[in-house]
PDB file of C-alpha atoms and ligand atoms in Angstrom:
ATOM      1  CA  UNK A   1      27.586   3.844  12.027  1.00  0.00           C
ATOM      2  CA  UNK A   2      25.195   6.710  12.670  1.00  0.00           C
ATOM      3  CA  UNK A   3      22.469   6.941  15.232  1.00  0.00           C
ATOM      4  CA  UNK A   4      20.441   8.736  17.822  1.00  0.00           C
ATOM      5  CA  UNK A   5      19.705   8.247  21.492  1.00  0.00           C
ATOM      6  CA  UNK A   6      16.413   9.379  22.978  1.00  0.00           C
ATOM      7  CA  UNK A   7      14.298   9.084  26.096  1.00  0.00           C
ATOM      8  CA  UNK A   8      11.252   6.831  25.721  1.00  0.00           C
ATOM      9  CA  UNK A   9       7.882   7.710  27.291  1.00  0.00           C
ATOM     10  CA  UNK A  10       8.404   4.921  29.842  1.00  0.00           C
ATOM     11  CA  UNK A  11      11.657   6.540  30.990  1.00  0.00           C
ATOM     12  CA  UNK A  12      13.739   3.996  29.119  1.00  0.00           C
ATOM     13  CA  UNK A  13      16.540   5.020  26.819  1.00  0.00           C
ATOM     14  CA  UNK A  14      16.176   4.190  23.151  1.00  0.00           C
ATOM     15  CA  UNK A  15      19.164   3.982  20.807  1.00  0.00           C
ATOM     16  CA  UNK A  16      18.835   3.919  17.033  1.00  0.00           C
ATOM     17  CA  UNK A  17      21.863   2.491  15.287  1.00  0.00           C
ATOM     18  CA  UNK A  18      22.220   2.760  11.530  1.00  0.00           C
ATOM     19  CA  UNK A  19      24.842   0.409  10.130  1.00  0.00           C
ATOM     20  CA  UNK A  20      26.325   0.607   7.640  1.00  0.00           C
ATOM     21  CA  UNK A  21      25.814   4.364   7.622  1.00  0.00           C
ATOM     22  CA  UNK A  22      26.121   6.400   4.447  1.00  0.00           C
ATOM     23  CA  UNK A  23      27.208  10.028   4.385  1.00  0.00           C
ATOM     24  CA  UNK A  24      23.494  10.893   4.174  1.00  0.00           C
ATOM     25  CA  UNK A  25      22.730   9.050   7.426  1.00  0.00           C
ATOM     26  CA  UNK A  26      25.600  10.763   9.227  1.00  0.00           C
ATOM     27  CA  UNK A  27      24.402  14.193   8.120  1.00  0.00           C
ATOM     28  CA  UNK A  28      20.838  13.419   9.221  1.00  0.00           C
ATOM     29  CA  UNK A  29      21.880  12.877  12.832  1.00  0.00           C
ATOM     30  CA  UNK A  30      24.264  15.803  13.109  1.00  0.00           C
ATOM     31  CA  UNK A  31      22.765  18.988  14.489  1.00  0.00           C
ATOM     32  CA  UNK A  32      22.731  21.559  11.755  1.00  0.00           C
ATOM     33  CA  UNK A  33      21.443  24.913  10.721  1.00  0.00           C
ATOM     34  CA  UNK A  34      18.227  24.559   8.701  1.00  0.00           C
ATOM     35  CA  UNK A  35      16.606  26.749   6.071  1.00  0.00           C
ATOM     36  CA  UNK A  36      13.062  26.905   4.782  1.00  0.00           C
ATOM     37  CA  UNK A  37      12.508  26.471   1.072  1.00  0.00           C
ATOM     38  CA  UNK A  38       9.265  27.414  -0.637  1.00  0.00           C
ATOM     39  CA  UNK A  39       9.033  25.135  -3.660  1.00  0.00           C
ATOM     40  CA  UNK A  40       6.685  26.136  -6.473  1.00  0.00           C
ATOM     41  CA  UNK A  41       5.574  23.559  -9.041  1.00  0.00           C
ATOM     42  CA  UNK A  42       8.138  25.058 -11.430  1.00  0.00           C
ATOM     43  CA  UNK A  43      10.845  24.625  -8.786  1.00  0.00           C
ATOM     44  CA  UNK A  44       9.764  21.035  -8.353  1.00  0.00           C
ATOM     45  CA  UNK A  45      10.038  20.325 -12.067  1.00  0.00           C
ATOM     46  CA  UNK A  46      13.262  22.289 -12.615  1.00  0.00           C
ATOM     47  CA  UNK A  47      15.163  21.695  -9.382  1.00  0.00           C
ATOM     48  CA  UNK A  48      13.749  19.011  -7.102  1.00  0.00           C
ATOM     49  CA  UNK A  49      12.674  16.357  -9.612  1.00  0.00           C
ATOM     50  CA  UNK A  50      15.971  16.311 -11.554  1.00  0.00           C
ATOM     51  CA  UNK A  51      17.757  16.149  -8.205  1.00  0.00           C
ATOM     52  CA  UNK A  52      15.646  13.187  -6.998  1.00  0.00           C
ATOM     53  CA  UNK A  53      16.249  11.428 -10.308  1.00  0.00           C
ATOM     54  CA  UNK A  54      19.996  11.983 -10.077  1.00  0.00           C
ATOM     55  CA  UNK A  55      20.207  10.413  -6.626  1.00  0.00           C
ATOM     56  CA  UNK A  56      20.209   6.747  -5.816  1.00  0.00           C
ATOM     57  CA  UNK A  57      17.862   6.847  -2.834  1.00  0.00           C
ATOM     58  CA  UNK A  58      17.583   3.197  -2.001  1.00  0.00           C
ATOM     59  CA  UNK A  59      14.003   2.042  -1.619  1.00  0.00           C
ATOM     60  CA  UNK A  60      14.878  -1.639  -1.829  1.00  0.00           C
ATOM     61  CA  UNK A  61      13.751  -2.045   1.795  1.00  0.00           C
ATOM     62  CA  UNK A  62      10.253  -0.929   0.731  1.00  0.00           C
ATOM     63  CA  UNK A  63      10.152  -3.443  -2.129  1.00  0.00           C
ATOM     64  CA  UNK A  64      11.390  -6.171   0.240  1.00  0.00           C
ATOM     65  CA  UNK A  65       8.469  -5.498   2.579  1.00  0.00           C
ATOM     66  CA  UNK A  66       5.961  -5.367  -0.304  1.00  0.00           C
ATOM     67  CA  UNK A  67       7.323  -8.663  -1.673  1.00  0.00           C
ATOM     68  CA  UNK A  68       7.353 -10.315   1.799  1.00  0.00           C
ATOM     69  CA  UNK A  69      11.125 -10.711   1.671  1.00  0.00           C
ATOM     70  CA  UNK A  70      11.451  -8.681   4.871  1.00  0.00           C
ATOM     71  CA  UNK A  71       9.292  -8.033   7.933  1.00  0.00           C
ATOM     72  CA  UNK A  72       6.576 -10.354   6.592  1.00  0.00           C
ATOM     73  CA  UNK A  73       5.765 -11.501  10.132  1.00  0.00           C
ATOM     74  CA  UNK A  74       5.304  -7.884  11.233  1.00  0.00           C
ATOM     75  CA  UNK A  75       2.545  -6.979   8.778  1.00  0.00           C
ATOM     76  CA  UNK A  76      -0.450  -5.565  10.640  1.00  0.00           C
ATOM     77  CA  UNK A  77      -2.689  -5.236   7.609  1.00  0.00           C
ATOM     78  CA  UNK A  78      -2.527  -5.646   3.861  1.00  0.00           C
ATOM     79  CA  UNK A  79      -4.811  -4.674   1.034  1.00  0.00           C
ATOM     80  CA  UNK A  80      -3.224  -6.684  -1.808  1.00  0.00           C
ATOM     81  CA  UNK A  81      -4.726  -4.676  -4.680  1.00  0.00           C
ATOM     82  CA  UNK A  82      -1.773  -3.716  -6.949  1.00  0.00           C
ATOM     83  CA  UNK A  83      -3.267  -0.294  -7.700  1.00  0.00           C
ATOM     84  CA  UNK A  84      -5.212   0.706  -4.600  1.00  0.00           C
ATOM     85  CA  UNK A  85      -3.629  -1.535  -1.980  1.00  0.00           C
ATOM     86  CA  UNK A  86      -0.903  -1.149   0.642  1.00  0.00           C
ATOM     87  CA  UNK A  87       0.969  -2.860   3.476  1.00  0.00           C
ATOM     88  CA  UNK A  88       0.846  -1.528   7.056  1.00  0.00           C
ATOM     89  CA  UNK A  89       3.853  -2.335   9.277  1.00  0.00           C
ATOM     90  CA  UNK A  90       5.273  -0.973  12.538  1.00  0.00           C
ATOM     91  CA  UNK A  91       7.863   1.702  11.760  1.00  0.00           C
ATOM     92  CA  UNK A  92      11.475   0.986  12.678  1.00  0.00           C
ATOM     93  CA  UNK A  93      11.261   3.845  15.157  1.00  0.00           C
ATOM     94  CA  UNK A  94       8.696   1.952  17.305  1.00  0.00           C
ATOM     95  CA  UNK A  95       9.660  -1.016  19.460  1.00  0.00           C
ATOM     96  CA  UNK A  96       5.981  -1.890  20.079  1.00  0.00           C
ATOM     97  CA  UNK A  97       6.527  -2.122  23.851  1.00  0.00           C
ATOM     98  CA  UNK A  98       4.197   0.775  24.674  1.00  0.00           C
ATOM     99  CA  UNK A  99       1.433   2.643  22.861  1.00  0.00           C
ATOM    100  CA  UNK A 100       2.612   6.143  23.841  1.00  0.00           C
ATOM    101  CA  UNK A 101       4.976   6.322  20.875  1.00  0.00           C
ATOM    102  CA  UNK A 102       2.989   4.134  18.510  1.00  0.00           C
ATOM    103  CA  UNK A 103       4.353   4.513  14.977  1.00  0.00           C
ATOM    104  CA  UNK A 104       3.338   2.572  11.883  1.00  0.00           C
ATOM    105  CA  UNK A 105       3.807   3.180   8.174  1.00  0.00           C
ATOM    106  CA  UNK A 106       1.612   2.267   5.220  1.00  0.00           C
ATOM    107  CA  UNK A 107       3.610   1.448   2.071  1.00  0.00           C
ATOM    108  CA  UNK A 108       1.557   1.547  -1.111  1.00  0.00           C
ATOM    109  CA  UNK A 109       1.803  -1.338  -3.566  1.00  0.00           C
ATOM    110  CA  UNK A 110       2.053   0.726  -6.729  1.00  0.00           C
ATOM    111  CA  UNK A 111       5.545   1.892  -7.510  1.00  0.00           C
ATOM    112  CA  UNK A 112       4.920   4.965  -9.619  1.00  0.00           C
ATOM    113  CA  UNK A 113       4.097   7.504  -6.910  1.00  0.00           C
ATOM    114  CA  UNK A 114       7.199   9.189  -5.548  1.00  0.00           C
ATOM    115  CA  UNK A 115       5.700  11.686  -3.148  1.00  0.00           C
ATOM    116  CA  UNK A 116       2.876  14.073  -2.334  1.00  0.00           C
ATOM    117  CA  UNK A 117       3.822  16.016  -5.503  1.00  0.00           C
ATOM    118  CA  UNK A 118       2.678  13.109  -7.725  1.00  0.00           C
ATOM    119  CA  UNK A 119      -0.764  12.770  -6.160  1.00  0.00           C
ATOM    120  CA  UNK A 120      -3.862  13.559  -8.216  1.00  0.00           C
ATOM    121  CA  UNK A 121      -7.562  12.695  -7.907  1.00  0.00           C
ATOM    122  CA  UNK A 122      -6.669   9.370  -9.547  1.00  0.00           C
ATOM    123  CA  UNK A 123      -5.117   8.305  -6.231  1.00  0.00           C
ATOM    124  CA  UNK A 124      -8.187   9.083  -4.093  1.00  0.00           C
ATOM    125  CA  UNK A 125      -9.373   5.439  -3.839  1.00  0.00           C
ATOM    126  CA  UNK A 126      -5.885   4.396  -2.708  1.00  0.00           C
ATOM    127  CA  UNK A 127      -5.625   7.213  -0.153  1.00  0.00           C
ATOM    128  CA  UNK A 128      -9.093   6.478   1.200  1.00  0.00           C
ATOM    129  CA  UNK A 129      -8.178   2.805   1.615  1.00  0.00           C
ATOM    130  CA  UNK A 130      -5.024   3.716   3.533  1.00  0.00           C
ATOM    131  CA  UNK A 131      -6.976   6.071   5.798  1.00  0.00           C
ATOM    132  CA  UNK A 132      -9.949   3.793   6.456  1.00  0.00           C
ATOM    133  CA  UNK A 133      -8.288   0.397   6.619  1.00  0.00           C
ATOM    134  CA  UNK A 134      -5.224   1.735   8.433  1.00  0.00           C
ATOM    135  CA  UNK A 135      -7.384   3.224  11.187  1.00  0.00           C
ATOM    136  CA  UNK A 136      -9.478   0.059  11.477  1.00  0.00           C
ATOM    137  CA  UNK A 137      -6.446  -2.240  11.636  1.00  0.00           C
ATOM    138  CA  UNK A 138      -4.765  -0.115  14.332  1.00  0.00           C
ATOM    139  CA  UNK A 139      -7.973   0.044  16.404  1.00  0.00           C
ATOM    140  CA  UNK A 140      -8.360  -3.715  16.114  1.00  0.00           C
ATOM    141  CA  UNK A 141      -4.768  -4.686  16.878  1.00  0.00           C
ATOM    142  CA  UNK A 142      -3.699  -1.969  19.336  1.00  0.00           C
ATOM    143  CA  UNK A 143      -6.996  -0.586  20.638  1.00  0.00           C
ATOM    144  CA  UNK A 144      -6.073   2.976  19.604  1.00  0.00           C
ATOM    145  CA  UNK A 145      -9.029   4.789  17.992  1.00  0.00           C
ATOM    146  CA  UNK A 146      -8.658   6.854  14.810  1.00  0.00           C
ATOM    147  CA  UNK A 147      -9.351  10.000  16.848  1.00  0.00           C
ATOM    148  CA  UNK A 148      -6.020   9.455  18.611  1.00  0.00           C
ATOM    149  CA  UNK A 149      -3.905   8.968  15.516  1.00  0.00           C
ATOM    150  CA  UNK A 150      -1.913  11.531  13.545  1.00  0.00           C
ATOM    151  CA  UNK A 151      -2.014  10.249   9.962  1.00  0.00           C
ATOM    152  CA  UNK A 152       0.247  12.143   7.564  1.00  0.00           C
ATOM    153  CA  UNK A 153       2.722  12.233   4.703  1.00  0.00           C
ATOM    154  CA  UNK A 154       6.120  13.862   4.760  1.00  0.00           C
ATOM    155  CA  UNK A 155       7.215  16.405   2.187  1.00  0.00           C
ATOM    156  CA  UNK A 156      10.082  16.065   1.499  1.00  0.00           C
ATOM    157  CA  UNK A 157      10.221  12.387   2.421  1.00  0.00           C
ATOM    158  CA  UNK A 158      13.502  10.528   2.868  1.00  0.00           C
ATOM    159  CA  UNK A 159      12.320   7.739   0.563  1.00  0.00           C
ATOM    160  CA  UNK A 160      10.597   8.447  -2.743  1.00  0.00           C
ATOM    161  CA  UNK A 161       8.009   5.667  -2.667  1.00  0.00           C
ATOM    162  CA  UNK A 162       4.739   6.992  -1.278  1.00  0.00           C
ATOM    163  CA  UNK A 163       4.122   6.026   2.333  1.00  0.00           C
ATOM    164  CA  UNK A 164       1.854   7.302   5.096  1.00  0.00           C
ATOM    165  CA  UNK A 165       2.844   7.746   8.751  1.00  0.00           C
ATOM    166  CA  UNK A 166       0.483   6.733  11.577  1.00  0.00           C
ATOM    167  CA  UNK A 167       1.619   8.018  14.985  1.00  0.00           C
ATOM    168  CA  UNK A 168       0.018   8.338  18.414  1.00  0.00           C
ATOM    169  CA  UNK A 169      -1.530  11.806  18.661  1.00  0.00           C
ATOM    170  CA  UNK A 170       0.050  12.348  22.078  1.00  0.00           C
ATOM    171  CA  UNK A 171       3.504  11.581  20.729  1.00  0.00           C
ATOM    172  CA  UNK A 172       5.630  14.388  19.345  1.00  0.00           C
ATOM    173  CA  UNK A 173       7.114  12.232  16.583  1.00  0.00           C
ATOM    174  CA  UNK A 174      10.158  13.543  14.713  1.00  0.00           C
ATOM    175  CA  UNK A 175       8.953  15.056  11.449  1.00  0.00           C
ATOM    176  CA  UNK A 176       5.455  15.973  12.623  1.00  0.00           C
ATOM    177  CA  UNK A 177       6.215  19.697  12.356  1.00  0.00           C
ATOM    178  CA  UNK A 178       4.178  22.131  10.246  1.00  0.00           C
ATOM    179  CA  UNK A 179       6.918  22.376   7.614  1.00  0.00           C
ATOM    180  CA  UNK A 180       7.010  18.655   6.949  1.00  0.00           C
ATOM    181  CA  UNK A 181       3.763  16.846   7.846  1.00  0.00           C
ATOM    182  CA  UNK A 182       0.673  16.885   5.616  1.00  0.00           C
ATOM    183  CA  UNK A 183      -2.410  15.299   7.193  1.00  0.00           C
ATOM    184  CA  UNK A 184      -3.819  12.577   4.965  1.00  0.00           C
ATOM    185  CA  UNK A 185      -7.402  13.792   5.464  1.00  0.00           C
ATOM    186  CA  UNK A 186      -6.380  17.272   4.306  1.00  0.00           C
ATOM    187  CA  UNK A 187      -4.574  15.792   1.303  1.00  0.00           C
ATOM    188  CA  UNK A 188      -7.747  13.910   0.351  1.00  0.00           C
ATOM    189  CA  UNK A 189      -9.875  17.057   0.716  1.00  0.00           C
ATOM    190  CA  UNK A 190      -7.415  19.110  -1.329  1.00  0.00           C
ATOM    191  CA  UNK A 191      -7.524  16.563  -4.153  1.00  0.00           C
ATOM    192  CA  UNK A 192     -11.317  16.653  -4.038  1.00  0.00           C
ATOM    193  CA  UNK A 193     -11.244  20.440  -4.390  1.00  0.00           C
ATOM    194  CA  UNK A 194      -8.765  20.290  -7.264  1.00  0.00           C
ATOM    195  CA  UNK A 195      -7.547  17.103  -8.959  1.00  0.00           C
ATOM    196  CA  UNK A 196      -4.201  18.804  -9.629  1.00  0.00           C
ATOM    197  CA  UNK A 197      -3.848  20.607  -6.319  1.00  0.00           C
ATOM    198  CA  UNK A 198      -0.323  19.253  -5.703  1.00  0.00           C
ATOM    199  CA  UNK A 199       0.850  20.162  -9.200  1.00  0.00           C
ATOM    200  CA  UNK A 200      -0.204  23.763  -8.602  1.00  0.00           C
ATOM    201  CA  UNK A 201       0.565  24.976  -5.133  1.00  0.00           C
ATOM    202  CA  UNK A 202       3.877  25.830  -3.541  1.00  0.00           C
ATOM    203  CA  UNK A 203       5.070  23.599  -0.720  1.00  0.00           C
ATOM    204  CA  UNK A 204       7.373  24.619   2.118  1.00  0.00           C
ATOM    205  CA  UNK A 205      10.003  22.399   3.690  1.00  0.00           C
ATOM    206  CA  UNK A 206      13.210  22.717   5.665  1.00  0.00           C
ATOM    207  CA  UNK A 207      16.624  21.653   4.448  1.00  0.00           C
ATOM    208  CA  UNK A 208      19.817  21.332   6.444  1.00  0.00           C
ATOM    209  CA  UNK A 209      22.606  23.719   5.456  1.00  0.00           C
ATOM    210  CA  UNK A 210      24.726  20.980   3.913  1.00  0.00           C
ATOM    211  CA  UNK A 211      22.003  19.245   1.919  1.00  0.00           C
ATOM    212  CA  UNK A 212      22.748  19.132  -1.807  1.00  0.00           C
ATOM    213  CA  UNK A 213      19.145  20.075  -2.609  1.00  0.00           C
ATOM    214  CA  UNK A 214      19.576  23.362  -0.721  1.00  0.00           C
ATOM    215  CA  UNK A 215      22.639  24.048  -2.840  1.00  0.00           C
ATOM    216  CA  UNK A 216      20.530  23.504  -5.969  1.00  0.00           C
ATOM    217  CA  UNK A 217      17.875  25.966  -4.726  1.00  0.00           C
ATOM    218  CA  UNK A 218      20.645  28.453  -3.915  1.00  0.00           C
ATOM    219  CA  UNK A 219      22.212  28.083  -7.341  1.00  0.00           C
ATOM    220  CA  UNK A 220      18.808  28.770  -8.869  1.00  0.00           C
ATOM    221  CA  UNK A 221      18.501  31.899  -6.712  1.00  0.00           C
ATOM    222  CA  UNK A 222      15.445  30.498  -4.945  1.00  0.00           C
ATOM    223  CA  UNK A 223      16.749  30.704  -1.345  1.00  0.00           C
TER     224      UNK A 223
HETATM  225  P1  LIG B   1      10.233   9.328   5.488  1.00  0.00           P
HETATM  226  O1  LIG B   1       9.127  10.312   5.596  1.00  0.00           O
HETATM  227  O2  LIG B   1      10.619   8.930   4.094  1.00  0.00           O
HETATM  228  O3  LIG B   1      11.530   9.874   6.130  1.00  0.00           O
HETATM  229  O4  LIG B   1       9.787   8.077   6.329  1.00  0.00           O
HETATM  230  P2  LIG B   1      12.124   9.990   7.602  1.00  0.00           P
HETATM  231  O5  LIG B   1      12.869   8.692   7.832  1.00  0.00           O
HETATM  232  O6  LIG B   1      13.089  11.142   7.463  1.00  0.00           O
HETATM  233  O7  LIG B   1      10.990  10.230   8.521  1.00  0.00           O
HETATM  234  C1  LIG B   1      10.312   6.805   6.199  1.00  0.00           C
HETATM  235  C2  LIG B   1       9.919   6.009   7.442  1.00  0.00           C
HETATM  236  O8  LIG B   1      10.284   4.648   7.252  1.00  0.00           O
HETATM  237  C3  LIG B   1      10.645   6.467   8.703  1.00  0.00           C
HETATM  238  O9  LIG B   1       9.686   6.703   9.714  1.00  0.00           O
HETATM  239  C4  LIG B   1      11.585   5.305   9.028  1.00  0.00           C
HETATM  240  O10 LIG B   1      11.762   5.105  10.418  1.00  0.00           O
HETATM  241  C5  LIG B   1      10.901   4.126   8.410  1.00  0.00           C
HETATM  242  N1  LIG B   1      11.790   3.046   7.967  1.00  0.00           N
HETATM  243  C6  LIG B   1      12.954   3.184   7.306  1.00  0.00           C
HETATM  244  N2  LIG B   1      13.443   1.959   6.990  1.00  0.00           N
HETATM  245  C7  LIG B   1      14.686   1.741   6.266  1.00  0.00           C
HETATM  246  C8  LIG B   1      12.555   1.029   7.456  1.00  0.00           C
HETATM  247  C9  LIG B   1      12.519  -0.404   7.397  1.00  0.00           C
HETATM  248  O11 LIG B   1      13.371  -1.092   6.826  1.00  0.00           O
HETATM  249  N3  LIG B   1      11.429  -0.988   7.979  1.00  0.00           N
HETATM  250  C10 LIG B   1      10.447  -0.261   8.634  1.00  0.00           C
HETATM  251  N4  LIG B   1       9.445  -0.926   9.191  1.00  0.00           N
HETATM  252  N5  LIG B   1      10.467   1.092   8.670  1.00  0.00           N
HETATM  253  C11 LIG B   1      11.516   1.723   8.096  1.00  0.00           C
END
C-alpha cells in the first residue's frame, strides 16, 4: 500500500491509504527531486502524447462514476448531456466533515478529451457549463460562494480524462501550484482569444526525477 498522512484544518490527522498500490502510487508519495519541463506543442506531439498512449493509466474509476456504478449516492450535480455535460462529486481527498478543505471534481461525460492540450473553442459550452453549474451546485449544497472557490485543471493530470478541480480558496490544496494549476476562467478566456490556444503555446510542469516522462524529455534533449 502507499499513502500519505496530513494534518486537517480542524487539527485532526488524515491518512490516505492507496491499496493495492502500483509502482506509480508508491513513487507519487515518496519525496523526490523535481524538474521543470517546458513542453512546446511539438514536444507534446512527439514526446508526451506517444508516452500517454503507451501507458495504461486506468480511468475505469471515472467511467464507473459516469455510469453510476460507483459513488452514485455522492453525486452533487449532474448535467447529463453526453457532449456538454458532466458529473460533480466530492474528491477522494475530502471527507466532507468541514468546509475548510472542500474539494470536488467535475468529470466530463464525453470521453475524447484527455487533457488541457486537447481543448479548443469547440469545448467552450462544456467548460462554461462546468464553471456555472459547478459554482451554483456548490453554493446551494455547501453554502460556499463562487468567489471563494479555486476552479482549475491540472497539467499534467494523473488521469487523462478531462476533469476540473473545485477547492476552497483558503485551502492550499496539493497541486494548486503555478506549475500545475490552470484556472478554468483563464482557460475559457484563452480559448476565446484563440480557438487553438492550447495547441500553440508551451506549457510548463514539474516531473519527479524518476518519472519515465522526464526520461523521455531527457532523451530528446529537452531538459
Ligand atoms: P488529477 O489532476 O488527475 O491528479 O486529479 P492528482 O491525483 O495528481 O491530483 C484527479 C483527482 O481525482 C484527484 O484529486 C484525486 O484525489 C481524485 N480521485 C482519484 N480517484 C481514483 C478518485 C475516485 O475514485 N473517486 C473520487 N471521487 N475522486 C478520485
